[in-house]
PDB file of C-alpha atoms in Angstrom:
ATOM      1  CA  UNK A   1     -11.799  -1.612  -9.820  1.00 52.00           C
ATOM      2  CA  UNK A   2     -11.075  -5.216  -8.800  1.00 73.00           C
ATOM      3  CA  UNK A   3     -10.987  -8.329 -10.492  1.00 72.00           C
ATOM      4  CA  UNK A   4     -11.691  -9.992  -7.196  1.00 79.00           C
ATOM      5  CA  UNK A   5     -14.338  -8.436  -4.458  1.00 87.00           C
ATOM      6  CA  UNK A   6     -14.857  -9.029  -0.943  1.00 88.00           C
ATOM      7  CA  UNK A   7     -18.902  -8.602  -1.348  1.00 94.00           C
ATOM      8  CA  UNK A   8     -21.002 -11.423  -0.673  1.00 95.00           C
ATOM      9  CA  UNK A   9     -22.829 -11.109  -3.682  1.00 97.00           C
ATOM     10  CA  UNK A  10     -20.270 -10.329  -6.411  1.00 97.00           C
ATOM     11  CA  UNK A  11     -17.250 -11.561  -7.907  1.00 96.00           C
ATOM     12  CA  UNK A  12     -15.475  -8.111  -8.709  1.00 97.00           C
ATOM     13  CA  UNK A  13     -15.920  -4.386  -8.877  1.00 97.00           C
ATOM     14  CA  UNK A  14     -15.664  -1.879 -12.328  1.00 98.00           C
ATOM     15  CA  UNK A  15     -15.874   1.687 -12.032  1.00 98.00           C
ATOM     16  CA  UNK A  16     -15.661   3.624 -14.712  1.00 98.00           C
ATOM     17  CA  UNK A  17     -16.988   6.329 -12.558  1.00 98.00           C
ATOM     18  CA  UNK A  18     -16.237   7.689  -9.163  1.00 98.00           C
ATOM     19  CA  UNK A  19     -18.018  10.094  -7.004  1.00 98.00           C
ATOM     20  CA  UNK A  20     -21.618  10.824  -5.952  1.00 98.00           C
ATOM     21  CA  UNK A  21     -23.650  13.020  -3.884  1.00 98.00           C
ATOM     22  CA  UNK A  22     -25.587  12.271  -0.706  1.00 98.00           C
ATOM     23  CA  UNK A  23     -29.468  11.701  -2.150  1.00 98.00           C
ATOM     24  CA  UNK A  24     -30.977   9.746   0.759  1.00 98.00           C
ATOM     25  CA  UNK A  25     -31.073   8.320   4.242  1.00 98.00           C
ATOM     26  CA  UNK A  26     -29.484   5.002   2.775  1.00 98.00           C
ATOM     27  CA  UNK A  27     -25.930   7.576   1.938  1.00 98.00           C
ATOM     28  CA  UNK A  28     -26.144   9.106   5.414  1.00 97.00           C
ATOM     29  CA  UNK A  29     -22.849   7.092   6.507  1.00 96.00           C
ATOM     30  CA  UNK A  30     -21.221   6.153   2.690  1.00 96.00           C
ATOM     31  CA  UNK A  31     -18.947   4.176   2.816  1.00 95.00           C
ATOM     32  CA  UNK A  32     -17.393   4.884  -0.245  1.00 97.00           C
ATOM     33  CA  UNK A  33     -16.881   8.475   0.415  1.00 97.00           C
ATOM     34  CA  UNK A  34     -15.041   7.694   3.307  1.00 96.00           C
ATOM     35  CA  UNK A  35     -13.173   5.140   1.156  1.00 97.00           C
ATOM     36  CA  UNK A  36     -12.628   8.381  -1.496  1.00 98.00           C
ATOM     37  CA  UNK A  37     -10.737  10.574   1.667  1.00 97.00           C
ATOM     38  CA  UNK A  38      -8.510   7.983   2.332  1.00 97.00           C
ATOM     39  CA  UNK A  39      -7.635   6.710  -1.444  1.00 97.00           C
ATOM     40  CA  UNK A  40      -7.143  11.052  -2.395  1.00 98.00           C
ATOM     41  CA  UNK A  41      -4.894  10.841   1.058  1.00 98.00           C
ATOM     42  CA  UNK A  42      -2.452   8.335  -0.567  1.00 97.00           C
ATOM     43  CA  UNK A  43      -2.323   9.551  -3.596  1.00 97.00           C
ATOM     44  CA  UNK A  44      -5.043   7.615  -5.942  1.00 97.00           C
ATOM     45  CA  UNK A  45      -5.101   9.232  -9.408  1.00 95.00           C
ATOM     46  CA  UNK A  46      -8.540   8.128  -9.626  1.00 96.00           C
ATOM     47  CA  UNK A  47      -9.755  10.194  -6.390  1.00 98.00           C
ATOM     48  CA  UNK A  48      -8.219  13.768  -6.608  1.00 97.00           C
ATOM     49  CA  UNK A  49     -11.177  15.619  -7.646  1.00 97.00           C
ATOM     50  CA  UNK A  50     -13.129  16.556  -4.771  1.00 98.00           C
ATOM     51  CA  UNK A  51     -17.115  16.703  -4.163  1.00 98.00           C
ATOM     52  CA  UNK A  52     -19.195  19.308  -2.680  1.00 98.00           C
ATOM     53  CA  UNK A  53     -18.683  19.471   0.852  1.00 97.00           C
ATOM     54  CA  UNK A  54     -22.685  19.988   1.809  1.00 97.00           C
ATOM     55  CA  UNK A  55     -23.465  16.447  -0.258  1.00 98.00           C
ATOM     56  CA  UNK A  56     -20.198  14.578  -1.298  1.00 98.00           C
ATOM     57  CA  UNK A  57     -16.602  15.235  -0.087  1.00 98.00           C
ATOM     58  CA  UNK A  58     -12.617  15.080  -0.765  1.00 98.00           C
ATOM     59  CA  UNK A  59     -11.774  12.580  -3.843  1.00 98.00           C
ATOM     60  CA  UNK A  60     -14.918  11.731  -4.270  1.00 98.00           C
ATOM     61  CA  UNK A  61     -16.404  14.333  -6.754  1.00 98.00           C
ATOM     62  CA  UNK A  62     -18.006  12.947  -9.815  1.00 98.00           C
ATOM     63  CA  UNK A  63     -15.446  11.883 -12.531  1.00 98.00           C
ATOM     64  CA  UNK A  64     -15.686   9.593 -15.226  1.00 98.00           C
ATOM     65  CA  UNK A  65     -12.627   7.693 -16.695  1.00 98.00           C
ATOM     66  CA  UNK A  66     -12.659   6.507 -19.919  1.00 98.00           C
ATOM     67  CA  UNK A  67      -8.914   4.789 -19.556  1.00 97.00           C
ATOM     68  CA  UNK A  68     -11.232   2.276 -17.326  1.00 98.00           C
ATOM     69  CA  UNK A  69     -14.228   1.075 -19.799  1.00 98.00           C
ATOM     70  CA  UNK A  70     -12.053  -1.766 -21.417  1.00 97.00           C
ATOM     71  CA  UNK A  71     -11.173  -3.149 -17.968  1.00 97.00           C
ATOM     72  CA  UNK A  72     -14.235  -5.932 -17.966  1.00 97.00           C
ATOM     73  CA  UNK A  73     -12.863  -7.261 -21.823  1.00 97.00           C
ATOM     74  CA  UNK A  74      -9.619  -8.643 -20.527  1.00 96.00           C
ATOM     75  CA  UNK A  75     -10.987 -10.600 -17.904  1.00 96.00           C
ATOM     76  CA  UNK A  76     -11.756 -14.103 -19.825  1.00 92.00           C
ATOM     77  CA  UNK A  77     -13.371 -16.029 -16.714  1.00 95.00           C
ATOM     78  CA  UNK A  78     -16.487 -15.111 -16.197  1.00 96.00           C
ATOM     79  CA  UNK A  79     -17.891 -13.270 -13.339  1.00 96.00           C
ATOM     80  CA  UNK A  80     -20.514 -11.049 -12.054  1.00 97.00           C
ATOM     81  CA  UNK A  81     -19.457  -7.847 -11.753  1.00 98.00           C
ATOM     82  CA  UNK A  82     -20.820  -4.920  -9.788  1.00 98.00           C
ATOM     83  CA  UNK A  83     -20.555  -1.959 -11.951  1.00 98.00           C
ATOM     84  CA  UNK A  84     -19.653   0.928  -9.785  1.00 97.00           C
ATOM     85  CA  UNK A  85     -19.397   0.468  -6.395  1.00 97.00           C
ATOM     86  CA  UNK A  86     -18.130   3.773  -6.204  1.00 98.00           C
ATOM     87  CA  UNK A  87     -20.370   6.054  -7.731  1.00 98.00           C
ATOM     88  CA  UNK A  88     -23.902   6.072  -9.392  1.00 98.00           C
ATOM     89  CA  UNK A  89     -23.494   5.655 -12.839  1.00 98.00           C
ATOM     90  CA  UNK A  90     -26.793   7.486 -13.542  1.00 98.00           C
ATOM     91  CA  UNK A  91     -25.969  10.730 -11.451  1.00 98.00           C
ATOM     92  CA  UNK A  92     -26.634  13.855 -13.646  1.00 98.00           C
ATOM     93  CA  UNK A  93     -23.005  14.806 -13.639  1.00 98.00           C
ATOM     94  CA  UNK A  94     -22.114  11.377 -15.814  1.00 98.00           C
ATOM     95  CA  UNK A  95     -22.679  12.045 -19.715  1.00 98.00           C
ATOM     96  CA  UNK A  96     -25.462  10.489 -21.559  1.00 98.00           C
ATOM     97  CA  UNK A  97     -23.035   9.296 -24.162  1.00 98.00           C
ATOM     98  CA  UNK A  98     -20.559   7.982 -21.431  1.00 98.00           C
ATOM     99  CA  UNK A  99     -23.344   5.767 -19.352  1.00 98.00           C
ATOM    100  CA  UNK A 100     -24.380   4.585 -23.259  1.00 98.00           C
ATOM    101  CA  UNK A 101     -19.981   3.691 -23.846  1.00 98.00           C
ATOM    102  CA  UNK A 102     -20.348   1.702 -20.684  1.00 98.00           C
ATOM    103  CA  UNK A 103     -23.513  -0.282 -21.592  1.00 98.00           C
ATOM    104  CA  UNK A 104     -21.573  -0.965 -24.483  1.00 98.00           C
ATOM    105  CA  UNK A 105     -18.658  -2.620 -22.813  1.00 98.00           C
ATOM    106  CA  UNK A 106     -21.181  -5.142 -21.021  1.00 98.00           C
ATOM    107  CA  UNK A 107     -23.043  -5.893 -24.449  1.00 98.00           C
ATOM    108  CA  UNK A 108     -19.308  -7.179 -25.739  1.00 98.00           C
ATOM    109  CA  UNK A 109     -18.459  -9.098 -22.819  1.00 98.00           C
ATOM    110  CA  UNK A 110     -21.119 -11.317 -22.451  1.00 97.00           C
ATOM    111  CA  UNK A 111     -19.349 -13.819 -20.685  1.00 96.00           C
ATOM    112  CA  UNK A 112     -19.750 -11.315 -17.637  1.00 97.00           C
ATOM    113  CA  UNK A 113     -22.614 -10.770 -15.688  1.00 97.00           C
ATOM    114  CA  UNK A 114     -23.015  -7.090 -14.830  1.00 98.00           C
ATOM    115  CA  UNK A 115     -24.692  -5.646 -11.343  1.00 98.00           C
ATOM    116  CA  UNK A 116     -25.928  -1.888 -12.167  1.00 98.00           C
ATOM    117  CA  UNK A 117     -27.330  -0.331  -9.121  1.00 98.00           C
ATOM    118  CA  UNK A 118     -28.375   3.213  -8.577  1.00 98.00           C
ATOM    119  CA  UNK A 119     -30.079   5.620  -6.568  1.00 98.00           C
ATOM    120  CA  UNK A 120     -31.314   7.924  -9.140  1.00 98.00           C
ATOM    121  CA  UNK A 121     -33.987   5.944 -10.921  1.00 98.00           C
ATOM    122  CA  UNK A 122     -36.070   8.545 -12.945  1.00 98.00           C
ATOM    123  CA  UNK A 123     -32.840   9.247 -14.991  1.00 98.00           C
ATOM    124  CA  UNK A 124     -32.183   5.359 -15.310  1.00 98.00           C
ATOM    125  CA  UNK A 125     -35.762   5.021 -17.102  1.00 98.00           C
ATOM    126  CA  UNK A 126     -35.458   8.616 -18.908  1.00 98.00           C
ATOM    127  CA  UNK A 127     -32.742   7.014 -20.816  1.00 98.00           C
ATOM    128  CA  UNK A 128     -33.854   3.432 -21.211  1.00 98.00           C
ATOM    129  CA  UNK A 129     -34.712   4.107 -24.523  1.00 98.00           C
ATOM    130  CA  UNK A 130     -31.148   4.799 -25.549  1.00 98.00           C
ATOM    131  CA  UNK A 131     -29.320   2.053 -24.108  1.00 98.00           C
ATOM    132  CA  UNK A 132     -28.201  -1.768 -25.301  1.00 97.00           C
ATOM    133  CA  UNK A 133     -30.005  -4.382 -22.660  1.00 97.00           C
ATOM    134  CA  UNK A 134     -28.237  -7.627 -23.231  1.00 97.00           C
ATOM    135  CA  UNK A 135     -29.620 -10.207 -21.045  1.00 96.00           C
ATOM    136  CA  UNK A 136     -26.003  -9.527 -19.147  1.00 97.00           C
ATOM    137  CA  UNK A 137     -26.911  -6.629 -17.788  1.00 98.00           C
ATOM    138  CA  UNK A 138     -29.156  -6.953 -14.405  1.00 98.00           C
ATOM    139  CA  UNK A 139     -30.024  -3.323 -13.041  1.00 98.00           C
ATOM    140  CA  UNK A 140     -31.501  -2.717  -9.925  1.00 98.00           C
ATOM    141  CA  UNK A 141     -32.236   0.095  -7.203  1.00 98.00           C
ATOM    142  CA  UNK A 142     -31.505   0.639  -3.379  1.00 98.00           C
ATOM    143  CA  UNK A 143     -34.220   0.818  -1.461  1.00 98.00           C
ATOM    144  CA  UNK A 144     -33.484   1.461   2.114  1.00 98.00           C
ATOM    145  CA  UNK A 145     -36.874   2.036   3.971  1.00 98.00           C
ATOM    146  CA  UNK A 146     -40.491   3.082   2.677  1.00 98.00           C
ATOM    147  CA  UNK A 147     -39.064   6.610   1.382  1.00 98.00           C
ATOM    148  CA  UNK A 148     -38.161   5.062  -1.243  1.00 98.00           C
ATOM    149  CA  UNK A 149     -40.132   2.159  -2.303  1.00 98.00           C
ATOM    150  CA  UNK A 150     -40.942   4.462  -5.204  1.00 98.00           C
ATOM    151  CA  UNK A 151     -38.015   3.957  -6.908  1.00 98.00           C
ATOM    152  CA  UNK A 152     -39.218   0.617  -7.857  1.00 98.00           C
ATOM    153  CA  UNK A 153     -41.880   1.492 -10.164  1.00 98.00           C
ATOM    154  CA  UNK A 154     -39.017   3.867 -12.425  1.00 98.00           C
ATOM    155  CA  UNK A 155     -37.218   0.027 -12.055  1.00 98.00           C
ATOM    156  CA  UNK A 156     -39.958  -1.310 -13.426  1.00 98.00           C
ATOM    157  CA  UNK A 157     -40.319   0.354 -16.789  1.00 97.00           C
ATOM    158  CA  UNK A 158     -36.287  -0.454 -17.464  1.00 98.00           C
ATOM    159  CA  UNK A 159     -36.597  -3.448 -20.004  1.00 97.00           C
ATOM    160  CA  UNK A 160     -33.699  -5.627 -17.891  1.00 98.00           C
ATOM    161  CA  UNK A 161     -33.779  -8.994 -18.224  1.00 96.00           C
ATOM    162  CA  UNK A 162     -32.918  -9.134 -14.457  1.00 97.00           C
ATOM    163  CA  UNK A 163     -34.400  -5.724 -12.009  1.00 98.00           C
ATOM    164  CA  UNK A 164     -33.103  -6.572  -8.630  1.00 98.00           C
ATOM    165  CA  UNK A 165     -33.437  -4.178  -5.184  1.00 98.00           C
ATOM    166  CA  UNK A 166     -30.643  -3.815  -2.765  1.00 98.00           C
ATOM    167  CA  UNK A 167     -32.233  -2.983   0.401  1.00 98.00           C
ATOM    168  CA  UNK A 168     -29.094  -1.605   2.361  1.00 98.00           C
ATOM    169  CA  UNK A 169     -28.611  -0.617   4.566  1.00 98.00           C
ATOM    170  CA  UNK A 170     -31.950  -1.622   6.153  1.00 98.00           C
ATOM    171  CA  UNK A 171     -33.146   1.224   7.404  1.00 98.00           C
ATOM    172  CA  UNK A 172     -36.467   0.947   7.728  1.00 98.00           C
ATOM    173  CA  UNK A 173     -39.322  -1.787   7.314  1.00 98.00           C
ATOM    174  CA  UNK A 174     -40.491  -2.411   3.808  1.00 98.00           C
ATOM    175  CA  UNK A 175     -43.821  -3.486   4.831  1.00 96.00           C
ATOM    176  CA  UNK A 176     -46.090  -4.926   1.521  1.00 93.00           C
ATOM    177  CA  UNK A 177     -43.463  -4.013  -0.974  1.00 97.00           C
ATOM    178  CA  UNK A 178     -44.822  -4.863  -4.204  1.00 97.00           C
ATOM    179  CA  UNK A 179     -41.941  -7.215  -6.252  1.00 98.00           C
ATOM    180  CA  UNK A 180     -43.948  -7.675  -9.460  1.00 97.00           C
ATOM    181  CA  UNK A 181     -41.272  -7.805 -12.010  1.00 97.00           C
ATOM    182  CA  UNK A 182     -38.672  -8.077  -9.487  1.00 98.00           C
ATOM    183  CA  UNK A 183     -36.115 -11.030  -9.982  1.00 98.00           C
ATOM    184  CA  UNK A 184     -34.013 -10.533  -6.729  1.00 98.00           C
ATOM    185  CA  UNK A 185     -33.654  -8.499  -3.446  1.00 98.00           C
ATOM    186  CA  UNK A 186     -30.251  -8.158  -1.130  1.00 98.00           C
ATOM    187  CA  UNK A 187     -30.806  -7.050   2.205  1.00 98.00           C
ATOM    188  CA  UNK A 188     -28.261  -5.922   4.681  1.00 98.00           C
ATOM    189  CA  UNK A 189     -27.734  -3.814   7.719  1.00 98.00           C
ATOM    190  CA  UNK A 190     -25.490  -0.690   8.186  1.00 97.00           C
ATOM    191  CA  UNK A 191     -21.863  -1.096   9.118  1.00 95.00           C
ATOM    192  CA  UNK A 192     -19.363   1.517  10.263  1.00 93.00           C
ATOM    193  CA  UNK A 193     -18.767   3.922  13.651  1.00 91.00           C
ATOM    194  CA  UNK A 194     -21.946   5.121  12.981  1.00 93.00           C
ATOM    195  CA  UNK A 195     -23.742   2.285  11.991  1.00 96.00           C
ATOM    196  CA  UNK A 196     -28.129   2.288  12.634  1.00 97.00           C
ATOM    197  CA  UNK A 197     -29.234  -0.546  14.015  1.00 96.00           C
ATOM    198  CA  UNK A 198     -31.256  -3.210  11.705  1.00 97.00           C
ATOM    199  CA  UNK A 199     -34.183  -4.762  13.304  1.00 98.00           C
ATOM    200  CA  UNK A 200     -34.192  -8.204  12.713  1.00 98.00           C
ATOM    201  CA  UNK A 201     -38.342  -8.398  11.922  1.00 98.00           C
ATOM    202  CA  UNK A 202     -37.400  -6.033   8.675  1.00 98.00           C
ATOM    203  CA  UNK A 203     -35.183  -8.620   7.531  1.00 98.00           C
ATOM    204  CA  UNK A 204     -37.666 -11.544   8.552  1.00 98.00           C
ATOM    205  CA  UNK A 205     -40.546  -9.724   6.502  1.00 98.00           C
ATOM    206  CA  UNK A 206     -38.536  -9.167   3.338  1.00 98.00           C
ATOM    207  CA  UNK A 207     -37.369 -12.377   3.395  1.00 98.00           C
ATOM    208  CA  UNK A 208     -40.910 -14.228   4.112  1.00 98.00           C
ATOM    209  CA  UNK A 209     -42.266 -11.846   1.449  1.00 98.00           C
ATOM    210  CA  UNK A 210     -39.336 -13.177  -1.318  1.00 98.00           C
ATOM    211  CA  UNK A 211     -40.247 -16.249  -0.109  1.00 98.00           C
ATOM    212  CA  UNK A 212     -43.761 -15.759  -1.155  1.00 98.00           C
ATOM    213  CA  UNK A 213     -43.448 -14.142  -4.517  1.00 97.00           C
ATOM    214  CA  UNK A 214     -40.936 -17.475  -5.419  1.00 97.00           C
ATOM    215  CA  UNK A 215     -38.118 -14.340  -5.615  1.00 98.00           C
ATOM    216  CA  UNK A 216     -34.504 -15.126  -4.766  1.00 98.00           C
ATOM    217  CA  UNK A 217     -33.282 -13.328  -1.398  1.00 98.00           C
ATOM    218  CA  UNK A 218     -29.902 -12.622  -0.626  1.00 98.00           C
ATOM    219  CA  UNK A 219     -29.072 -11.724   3.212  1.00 98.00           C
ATOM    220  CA  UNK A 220     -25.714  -9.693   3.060  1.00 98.00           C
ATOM    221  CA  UNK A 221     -24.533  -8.847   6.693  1.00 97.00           C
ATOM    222  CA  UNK A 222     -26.167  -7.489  10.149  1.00 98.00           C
ATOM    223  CA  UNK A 223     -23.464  -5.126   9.863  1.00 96.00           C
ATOM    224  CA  UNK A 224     -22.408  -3.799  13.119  1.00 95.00           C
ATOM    225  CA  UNK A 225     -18.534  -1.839  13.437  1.00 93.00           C
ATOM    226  CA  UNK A 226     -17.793  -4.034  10.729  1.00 93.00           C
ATOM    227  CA  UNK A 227     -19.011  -5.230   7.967  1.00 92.00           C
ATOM    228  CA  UNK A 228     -18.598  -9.077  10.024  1.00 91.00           C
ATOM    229  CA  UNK A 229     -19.615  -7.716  12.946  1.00 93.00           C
ATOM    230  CA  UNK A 230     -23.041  -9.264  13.237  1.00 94.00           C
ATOM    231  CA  UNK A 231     -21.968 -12.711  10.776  1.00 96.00           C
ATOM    232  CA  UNK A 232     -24.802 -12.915   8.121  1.00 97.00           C
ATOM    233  CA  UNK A 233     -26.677 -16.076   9.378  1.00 98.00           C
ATOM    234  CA  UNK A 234     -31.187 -15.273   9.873  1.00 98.00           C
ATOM    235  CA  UNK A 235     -32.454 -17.451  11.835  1.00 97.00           C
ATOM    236  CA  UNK A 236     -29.570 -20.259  11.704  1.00 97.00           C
ATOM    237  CA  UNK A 237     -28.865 -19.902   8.069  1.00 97.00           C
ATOM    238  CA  UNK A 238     -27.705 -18.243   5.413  1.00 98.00           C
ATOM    239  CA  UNK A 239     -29.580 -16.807   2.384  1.00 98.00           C
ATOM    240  CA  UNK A 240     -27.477 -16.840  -1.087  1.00 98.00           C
ATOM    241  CA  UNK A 241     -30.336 -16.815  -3.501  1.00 98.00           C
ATOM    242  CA  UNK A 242     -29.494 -15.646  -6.891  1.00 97.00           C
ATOM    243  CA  UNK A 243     -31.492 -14.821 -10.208  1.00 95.00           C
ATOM    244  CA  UNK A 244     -30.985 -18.777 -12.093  1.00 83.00           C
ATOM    245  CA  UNK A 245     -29.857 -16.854 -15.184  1.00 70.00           C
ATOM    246  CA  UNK A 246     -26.736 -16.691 -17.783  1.00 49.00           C
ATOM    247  CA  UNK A 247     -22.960 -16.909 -17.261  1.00 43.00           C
ATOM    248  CA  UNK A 248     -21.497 -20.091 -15.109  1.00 42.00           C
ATOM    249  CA  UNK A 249     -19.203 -18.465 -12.598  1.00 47.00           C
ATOM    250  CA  UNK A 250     -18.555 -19.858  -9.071  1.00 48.00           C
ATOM    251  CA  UNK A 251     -21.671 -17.735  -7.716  1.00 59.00           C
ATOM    252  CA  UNK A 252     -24.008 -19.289 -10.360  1.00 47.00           C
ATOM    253  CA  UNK A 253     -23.571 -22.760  -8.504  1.00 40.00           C
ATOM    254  CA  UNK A 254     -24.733 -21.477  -5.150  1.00 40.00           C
ATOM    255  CA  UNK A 255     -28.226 -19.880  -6.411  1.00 38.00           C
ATOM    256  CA  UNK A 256     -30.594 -20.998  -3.908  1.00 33.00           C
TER     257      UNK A 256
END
């Protein structure tokens, strides 16, 4: 975790778990397992368990750590936080009652704004039910190419006051995506040595269709070797939007 973060669209990082497993195109080239190798390599407490080698791999099998869920209450200025960034908080290997300790954390610090974002969607709306939804909470789903476009509709039934998709990396286009009930979309391309190439007329469709459903869009990168490879500008600017909702932190004041 970090009380500061590098990524465009957040203020800082909280995991309270680590480690996944490869579900989809969109983890083909992680970049938190490779992060995971290298943190288990110098020594991270946090990253000595390792994954399965066919789907996840060194330091970053699935652990949760409950020395970590108070983490978000000391921080007085409020920020948006991205809630994982590495790991899935609804994988199946994370307890029921340990996702429902976290969502309790975020419903007693609502001067945060929390970013949930997951891959495994029919488990986030299986347990719905059983969770706190403070209007702090945003949740949303990645959504890298058509594969999985039906990941929105388990988004959908989630009673968030704020369901947002995070389309990278790009991989694919996203042609008529339906955003009914949708409050925000991120769009990136892939960076790393392996990186896929994003064409820009995916990102020029998502954005036009954001623009037409009056829902914020938030360009991330072009990716590239880097994440700054490519810059982050579409067609000579860039694209900040962000849901107009709850705590004033510095990303608040550059919504649209």
């Amino acid at each position: 975790m970090a009380d500061r973060s590098a990524i465009e669209w957040t203020e800082a990082t909280w995991n309270p778990t680590t480690g996944c497993d490869r579900v989809s195109a969109g983890c083909d080239n992680c970049y938190a397992l490779a992060l995971a190798a290298r943190l288990k390599a110098m020594g991270s407490p946090k990253y000595q368990q390792d994954g399965d080698p066919r789907t996840s791999g060194p330091g970053f099998g699935v652990t949760v750590h409950t020395n970590a869920l108070s983490i978000p209450l000391h921080w007085r200025a409020p920020r948006h936080v991205f809630v994982n960034s590495m790991s899935d908080l609804f994988h199946a290997r994370v307890p029921t009652a340990f996702i429902q300790e976290v969502f309790a954390v975020m419903a007693a610090a609502p001067q945060h704004t929390f970013q949930v974002l997951t891959k495994r969607p029919r488990r986030l709306a299986r347990l719905a039910d059983a969770l706190p939804w403070p209007d702090n909470v945003w949740m949303g789903v990645s959504v890298e190419n058509g594969e999985a476009l039906p990941r929105i509709n388990d988004l959908r039934r989630v009673p968030a006051v704020v369901r947002f998709l995070s389309c990278e990396p790009l991989l694919g286009p996203l042609t008529g995506v339906d955003l009914d009930g949708i409050a925000w979309v991120i769009a990136g391309g892939e960076s790393g040595h392996n990186h896929r190439r994003v064409d820009p007329a995916w990102v020029i469709e998502l954005r036009d269709l954001c623009t037409e459903a009056a829902v914020p869009f938030f360009f991330k990168q072009w990716g590239g070797r880097t994440p700054k490879s490519g810059g982050r500008a579409l067609e000579g600017r860039n694209w900040d939007g962000m849901p107009a909702t709850t705590p004033q932190s510095p990303l608040s004041a550059s919504a649209m």
